[in-house]
Amino acid sequence: ALLTLAGYSINDTVVVFDRIRERMRRQKAHDLRTLINTSVNQTLSRTLITAGTTLLALIPLVLIGGQSLINFSLALTWGILIGTYSSIYVAAVLLLYMPPLSRIKKKNKGKPKD
């Protein structure tokens, strides 16, 4: 269940970041906050539909599955909800507050390596 959740969450995050990267290439004049907001809005329906259909498939497992299936499906259900939340609300916002990689490289350029 944990590997499935990791793959699911990473896939959703990659889709959002790919859309941000694509929009950065096309619209260089916009600020990063606007690009992230637009990109998340464009991928929101895809992310929610994917999570919703996966949760619909898990409902029968929760309701009529055996003891081992119930634990597995409950773990998947919580993971999908948390993964969807983190893809939409956490990952993209972290990009906004992280320092640009180019600035870090310039800062460390003159320093000797250990």
mmCIF file of C-alpha atoms in Angstrom:
data_model
loop_
_atom_site.group_PDB
_atom_site.id
_atom_site.type_symbol
_atom_site.label_atom_id
_atom_site.label_comp_id
_atom_site.label_asym_id
_atom_site.label_seq_id
_atom_site.Cartn_x
_atom_site.Cartn_y
_atom_site.Cartn_z
ATOM 1 C CA ALA A 1 0.000 0.000 0.000
ATOM 2 C CA LEU A 2 2.841 2.392 0.820
ATOM 3 C CA LEU A 3 4.553 1.910 -2.543
ATOM 4 C CA THR A 4 1.277 2.489 -4.347
ATOM 5 C CA LEU A 5 0.696 5.688 -2.392
ATOM 6 C CA ALA A 6 4.211 6.954 -3.020
ATOM 7 C CA GLY A 7 3.829 6.368 -6.756
ATOM 8 C CA TYR A 8 0.383 7.954 -6.812
ATOM 9 C CA SER A 9 1.471 11.066 -4.936
ATOM 10 C CA ILE A 10 4.685 11.468 -6.917
ATOM 11 C CA ASN A 11 2.786 11.131 -10.189
ATOM 12 C CA ASP A 12 0.323 13.879 -9.246
ATOM 13 C CA THR A 13 3.145 16.151 -8.112
ATOM 14 C CA VAL A 14 5.086 15.551 -11.329
ATOM 15 C CA VAL A 15 2.010 16.462 -13.372
ATOM 16 C CA VAL A 16 1.654 19.770 -11.500
ATOM 17 C CA PHE A 17 5.372 20.608 -11.767
ATOM 18 C CA ASP A 18 5.430 19.668 -15.447
ATOM 19 C CA ARG A 19 2.571 22.082 -16.090
ATOM 20 C CA ILE A 20 4.434 24.807 -14.177
ATOM 21 C CA ARG A 21 7.579 24.165 -16.222
ATOM 22 C CA GLU A 22 5.588 24.210 -19.466
ATOM 23 C CA ARG A 23 3.952 27.529 -18.584
ATOM 24 C CA MET A 24 7.303 29.041 -17.540
ATOM 25 C CA ARG A 25 8.630 28.373 -21.032
ATOM 26 C CA ARG A 26 5.626 29.958 -22.720
ATOM 27 C CA GLN A 27 5.005 32.937 -20.448
ATOM 28 C CA LYS A 28 8.250 34.364 -19.175
ATOM 29 C CA ALA A 29 6.733 37.736 -18.248
ATOM 30 C CA HIS A 30 4.416 36.430 -15.503
ATOM 31 C CA ASP A 31 5.560 36.155 -11.932
ATOM 32 C CA LEU A 32 6.050 32.743 -10.333
ATOM 33 C CA ARG A 33 3.018 33.032 -8.050
ATOM 34 C CA THR A 34 0.684 33.562 -11.027
ATOM 35 C CA LEU A 35 2.277 30.712 -12.969
ATOM 36 C CA ILE A 36 1.911 28.305 -10.052
ATOM 37 C CA ASN A 37 -1.691 29.356 -9.424
ATOM 38 C CA THR A 38 -2.671 28.936 -13.075
ATOM 39 C CA SER A 39 -0.861 25.612 -13.385
ATOM 40 C CA VAL A 40 -2.478 24.157 -10.267
ATOM 41 C CA ASN A 41 -5.896 25.333 -11.478
ATOM 42 C CA GLN A 42 -5.331 23.664 -14.855
ATOM 43 C CA THR A 43 -4.372 20.323 -13.295
ATOM 44 C CA LEU A 44 -6.923 20.456 -10.471
ATOM 45 C CA SER A 45 -9.742 18.687 -12.317
ATOM 46 C CA ARG A 46 -7.432 15.904 -13.489
ATOM 47 C CA THR A 47 -6.095 15.372 -9.973
ATOM 48 C CA LEU A 48 -9.531 15.358 -8.352
ATOM 49 C CA ILE A 49 -11.060 13.046 -10.959
ATOM 50 C CA THR A 50 -8.187 10.589 -10.585
ATOM 51 C CA ALA A 51 -8.498 10.613 -6.797
ATOM 52 C CA GLY A 52 -12.283 10.312 -6.958
ATOM 53 C CA THR A 53 -12.335 7.331 -9.302
ATOM 54 C CA THR A 54 -9.676 5.571 -7.252
ATOM 55 C CA LEU A 55 -11.679 6.164 -4.083
ATOM 56 C CA LEU A 56 -14.821 4.827 -5.802
ATOM 57 C CA ALA A 57 -12.945 1.618 -6.557
ATOM 58 C CA LEU A 58 -11.851 1.348 -2.917
ATOM 59 C CA ILE A 59 -15.355 1.700 -1.432
ATOM 60 C CA PRO A 60 -16.368 -1.926 -2.142
ATOM 61 C CA LEU A 61 -13.088 -3.138 -0.656
ATOM 62 C CA VAL A 62 -13.734 -1.190 2.540
ATOM 63 C CA LEU A 63 -17.363 -2.307 2.807
ATOM 64 C CA ILE A 64 -17.188 -5.996 1.896
ATOM 65 C CA GLY A 65 -13.507 -6.887 1.989
ATOM 66 C CA GLY A 66 -12.024 -9.237 4.546
ATOM 67 C CA GLN A 67 -9.935 -8.056 7.483
ATOM 68 C CA SER A 68 -6.705 -7.836 5.488
ATOM 69 C CA LEU A 69 -8.397 -6.051 2.571
ATOM 70 C CA ILE A 70 -10.079 -3.559 4.871
ATOM 71 C CA ASN A 71 -6.765 -2.532 6.418
ATOM 72 C CA PHE A 72 -5.159 -2.294 2.981
ATOM 73 C CA SER A 73 -8.002 -0.270 1.477
ATOM 74 C CA LEU A 74 -8.230 2.085 4.467
ATOM 75 C CA ALA A 75 -4.498 2.756 4.195
ATOM 76 C CA LEU A 76 -4.932 3.461 0.481
ATOM 77 C CA THR A 77 -7.928 5.712 1.120
ATOM 78 C CA TRP A 78 -6.091 7.868 3.672
ATOM 79 C CA GLY A 79 -2.997 7.931 1.511
ATOM 80 C CA ILE A 80 -4.901 9.032 -1.578
ATOM 81 C CA LEU A 81 -6.599 11.824 0.351
ATOM 82 C CA ILE A 82 -3.323 13.019 1.884
ATOM 83 C CA GLY A 83 -1.407 12.599 -1.395
ATOM 84 C CA THR A 84 -3.991 14.587 -3.326
ATOM 85 C CA TYR A 85 -3.914 17.327 -0.705
ATOM 86 C CA SER A 86 -0.124 17.495 -0.764
ATOM 87 C CA SER A 87 0.015 17.571 -4.569
ATOM 88 C CA ILE A 88 -2.391 20.482 -4.766
ATOM 89 C CA TYR A 89 -1.697 22.549 -1.671
ATOM 90 C CA VAL A 90 1.793 21.694 -0.407
ATOM 91 C CA ALA A 91 4.180 20.815 -3.244
ATOM 92 C CA ALA A 92 3.468 23.800 -5.472
ATOM 93 C CA VAL A 93 3.639 26.241 -2.568
ATOM 94 C CA LEU A 94 7.031 24.818 -1.558
ATOM 95 C CA LEU A 95 8.274 25.706 -5.023
ATOM 96 C CA LEU A 96 7.204 29.287 -4.443
ATOM 97 C CA TYR A 97 9.147 29.613 -1.194
ATOM 98 C CA MET A 98 12.273 27.669 -2.182
ATOM 99 C CA PRO A 99 15.225 29.777 -3.314
ATOM 100 C CA PRO A 100 15.923 29.486 -7.033
ATOM 101 C CA LEU A 101 18.599 26.912 -7.865
ATOM 102 C CA SER A 102 20.499 29.412 -9.988
ATOM 103 C CA ARG A 103 20.927 31.697 -6.969
ATOM 104 C CA ILE A 104 22.279 28.804 -4.876
ATOM 105 C CA LYS A 105 24.749 27.834 -7.600
ATOM 106 C CA LYS A 106 26.019 31.426 -7.915
ATOM 107 C CA LYS A 107 26.396 31.691 -4.152
ATOM 108 C CA ASN A 108 28.474 28.499 -3.939
ATOM 109 C CA LYS A 109 30.512 29.122 -7.093
ATOM 110 C CA GLY A 110 33.481 30.823 -5.417
ATOM 111 C CA LYS A 111 33.612 28.525 -2.374
ATOM 112 C CA PRO A 112 36.160 25.691 -2.331
ATOM 113 C CA LYS A 113 34.802 22.159 -2.230
ATOM 114 C CA ASP A 114 35.461 20.054 0.857
#
